[in-house]
CSV table of C-alpha atoms in Angstrom, one decimal:
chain,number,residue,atom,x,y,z
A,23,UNK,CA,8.9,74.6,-103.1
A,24,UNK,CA,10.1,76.7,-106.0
A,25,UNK,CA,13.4,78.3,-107.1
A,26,UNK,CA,11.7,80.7,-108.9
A,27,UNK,CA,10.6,82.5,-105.7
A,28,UNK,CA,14.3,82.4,-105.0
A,29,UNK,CA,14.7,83.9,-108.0
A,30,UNK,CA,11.9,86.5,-107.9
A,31,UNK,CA,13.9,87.7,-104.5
A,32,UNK,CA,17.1,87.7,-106.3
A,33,UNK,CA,16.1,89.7,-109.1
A,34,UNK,CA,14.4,92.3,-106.7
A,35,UNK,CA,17.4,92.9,-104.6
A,36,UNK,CA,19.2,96.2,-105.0
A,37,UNK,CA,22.5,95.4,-104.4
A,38,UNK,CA,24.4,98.4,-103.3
A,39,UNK,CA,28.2,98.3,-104.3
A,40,UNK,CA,30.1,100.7,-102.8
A,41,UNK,CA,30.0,103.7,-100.0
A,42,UNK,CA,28.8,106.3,-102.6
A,43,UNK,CA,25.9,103.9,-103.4
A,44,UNK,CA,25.0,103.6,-99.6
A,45,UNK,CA,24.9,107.3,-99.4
A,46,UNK,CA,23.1,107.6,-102.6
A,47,UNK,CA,20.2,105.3,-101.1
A,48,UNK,CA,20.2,106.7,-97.5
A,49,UNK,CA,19.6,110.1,-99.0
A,50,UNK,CA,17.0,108.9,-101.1
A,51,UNK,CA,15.6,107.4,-99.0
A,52,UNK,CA,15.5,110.2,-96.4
A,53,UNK,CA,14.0,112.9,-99.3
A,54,UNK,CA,10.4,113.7,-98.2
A,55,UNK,CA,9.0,112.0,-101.4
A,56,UNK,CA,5.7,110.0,-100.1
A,57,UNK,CA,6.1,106.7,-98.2
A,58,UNK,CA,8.7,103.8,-99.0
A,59,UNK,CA,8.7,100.2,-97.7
A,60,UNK,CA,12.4,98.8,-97.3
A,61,UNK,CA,12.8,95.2,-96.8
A,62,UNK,CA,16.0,92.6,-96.0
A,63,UNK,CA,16.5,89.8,-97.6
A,64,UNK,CA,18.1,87.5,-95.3
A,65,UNK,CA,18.3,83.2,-94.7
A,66,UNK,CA,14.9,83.3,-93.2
A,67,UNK,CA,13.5,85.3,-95.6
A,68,UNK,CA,14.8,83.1,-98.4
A,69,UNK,CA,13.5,79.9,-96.3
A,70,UNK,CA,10.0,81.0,-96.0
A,71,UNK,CA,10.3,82.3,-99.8
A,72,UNK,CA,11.3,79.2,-101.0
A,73,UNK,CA,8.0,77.6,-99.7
A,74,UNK,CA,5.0,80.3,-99.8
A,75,UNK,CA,5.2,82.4,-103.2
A,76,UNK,CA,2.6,84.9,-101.3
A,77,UNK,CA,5.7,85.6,-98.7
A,78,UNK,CA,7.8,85.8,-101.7
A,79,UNK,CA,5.4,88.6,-103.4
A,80,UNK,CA,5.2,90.2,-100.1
A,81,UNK,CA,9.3,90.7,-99.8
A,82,UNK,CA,9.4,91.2,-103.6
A,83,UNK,CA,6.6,94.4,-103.1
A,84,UNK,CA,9.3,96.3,-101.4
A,85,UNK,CA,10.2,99.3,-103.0
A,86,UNK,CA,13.7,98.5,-101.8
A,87,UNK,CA,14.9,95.0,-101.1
A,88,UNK,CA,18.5,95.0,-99.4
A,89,UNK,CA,20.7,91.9,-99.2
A,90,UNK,CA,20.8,91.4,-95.2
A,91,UNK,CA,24.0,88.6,-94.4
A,92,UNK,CA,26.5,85.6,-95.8
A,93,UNK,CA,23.9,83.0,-96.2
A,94,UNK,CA,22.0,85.5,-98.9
A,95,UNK,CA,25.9,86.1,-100.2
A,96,UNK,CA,26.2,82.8,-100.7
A,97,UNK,CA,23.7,82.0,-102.5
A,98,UNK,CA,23.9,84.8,-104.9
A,99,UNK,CA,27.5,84.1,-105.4
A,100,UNK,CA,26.0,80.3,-106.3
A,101,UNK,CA,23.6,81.8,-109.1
A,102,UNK,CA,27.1,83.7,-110.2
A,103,UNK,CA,25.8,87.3,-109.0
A,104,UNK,CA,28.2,90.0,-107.2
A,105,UNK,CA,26.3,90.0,-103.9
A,106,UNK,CA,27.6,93.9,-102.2
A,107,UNK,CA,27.7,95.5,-99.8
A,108,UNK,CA,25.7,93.4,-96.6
A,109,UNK,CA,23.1,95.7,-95.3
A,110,UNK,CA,21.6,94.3,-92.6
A,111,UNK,CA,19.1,95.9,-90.7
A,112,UNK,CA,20.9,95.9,-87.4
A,113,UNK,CA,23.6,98.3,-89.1
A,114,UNK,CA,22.0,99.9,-91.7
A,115,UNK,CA,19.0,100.8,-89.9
A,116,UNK,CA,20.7,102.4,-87.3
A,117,UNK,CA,23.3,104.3,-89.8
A,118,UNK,CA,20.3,105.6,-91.4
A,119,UNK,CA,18.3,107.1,-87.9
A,120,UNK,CA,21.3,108.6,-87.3
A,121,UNK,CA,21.3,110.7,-90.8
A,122,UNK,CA,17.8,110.9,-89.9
A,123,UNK,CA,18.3,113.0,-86.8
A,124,UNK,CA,16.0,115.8,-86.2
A,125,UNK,CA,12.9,114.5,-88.5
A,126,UNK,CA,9.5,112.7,-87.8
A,127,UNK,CA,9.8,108.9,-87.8
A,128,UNK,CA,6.6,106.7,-87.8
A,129,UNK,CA,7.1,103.5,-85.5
A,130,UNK,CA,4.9,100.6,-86.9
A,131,UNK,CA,5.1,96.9,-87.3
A,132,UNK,CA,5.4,95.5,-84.2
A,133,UNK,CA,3.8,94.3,-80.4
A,134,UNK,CA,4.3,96.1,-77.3
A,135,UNK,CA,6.8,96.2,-75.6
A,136,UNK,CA,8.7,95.8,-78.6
A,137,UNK,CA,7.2,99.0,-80.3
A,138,UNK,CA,7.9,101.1,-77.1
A,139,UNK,CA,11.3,100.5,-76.4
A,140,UNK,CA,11.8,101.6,-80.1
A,141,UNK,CA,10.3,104.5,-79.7
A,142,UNK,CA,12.3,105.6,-76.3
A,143,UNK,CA,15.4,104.7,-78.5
A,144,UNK,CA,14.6,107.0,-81.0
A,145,UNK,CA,13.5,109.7,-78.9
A,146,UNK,CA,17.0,109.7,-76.9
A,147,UNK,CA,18.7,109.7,-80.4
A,148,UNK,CA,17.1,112.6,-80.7
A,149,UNK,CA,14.1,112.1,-83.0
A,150,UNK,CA,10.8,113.4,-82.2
């Protein structure tokens, strides 16, 4: 059990501030500029972190690690860090397909029927 894979995790964490810095990264990350793997950082995540450093150099391979709920904000706020903007997957995600409309999307990472149910919600959100 280690801290320091806390802090590996902490240090990773892009910690948006503000709108303009959510709309900076959305856009970013919606440029056609190869493959990027986004990641949350939530409780869990900092529970099997604490214990397995390959889970925390998994999480911490991310090109973008996002802060994802209060138990992540208060443990930041703990190590004295300005924890941001929560985004979670169940609201950023979402805000993001949304700005996404129109584009390809690759579904991956999950078990049927899981994986197919995402894919009929992105299809009537108008992604093909």
């Amino acid at each position: 059990m280690s801290l320091s894979n806390w802090r590996t995790i902490f240090d990773k964490l892009l910690l948006i501030e503000d709108a303009t810095q959510e709309e900076d990264l959305t856009a970013s990350l919606l440029a056609p500029r190869g493959v990027k793997i986004l990641a949350f950082a939530n409780a869990h995540a900092l529970n099997m972190a604490w214990s397995s450093r390959t889970f925390t150099d998994h999480l911490a391979g991310a090109d973008i690690l996002l802060r994802d709920g209060i138990g992540v904000e208060i443990a930041l706020r703990m190590q004295q860090v300005q924890p941001g903007l929560n985004l979670n997957g169940t609201d950023f995600i979402p805000a993001l397909l949304c700005r996404a409309k129109g584009k390809q999307l690759a579904v991956w990472g999950t078990q049927q029927p899981w994986l197919d149910r995402a894919v009929e919600r992105l299809r009537a959100m108008g992604h093909s």
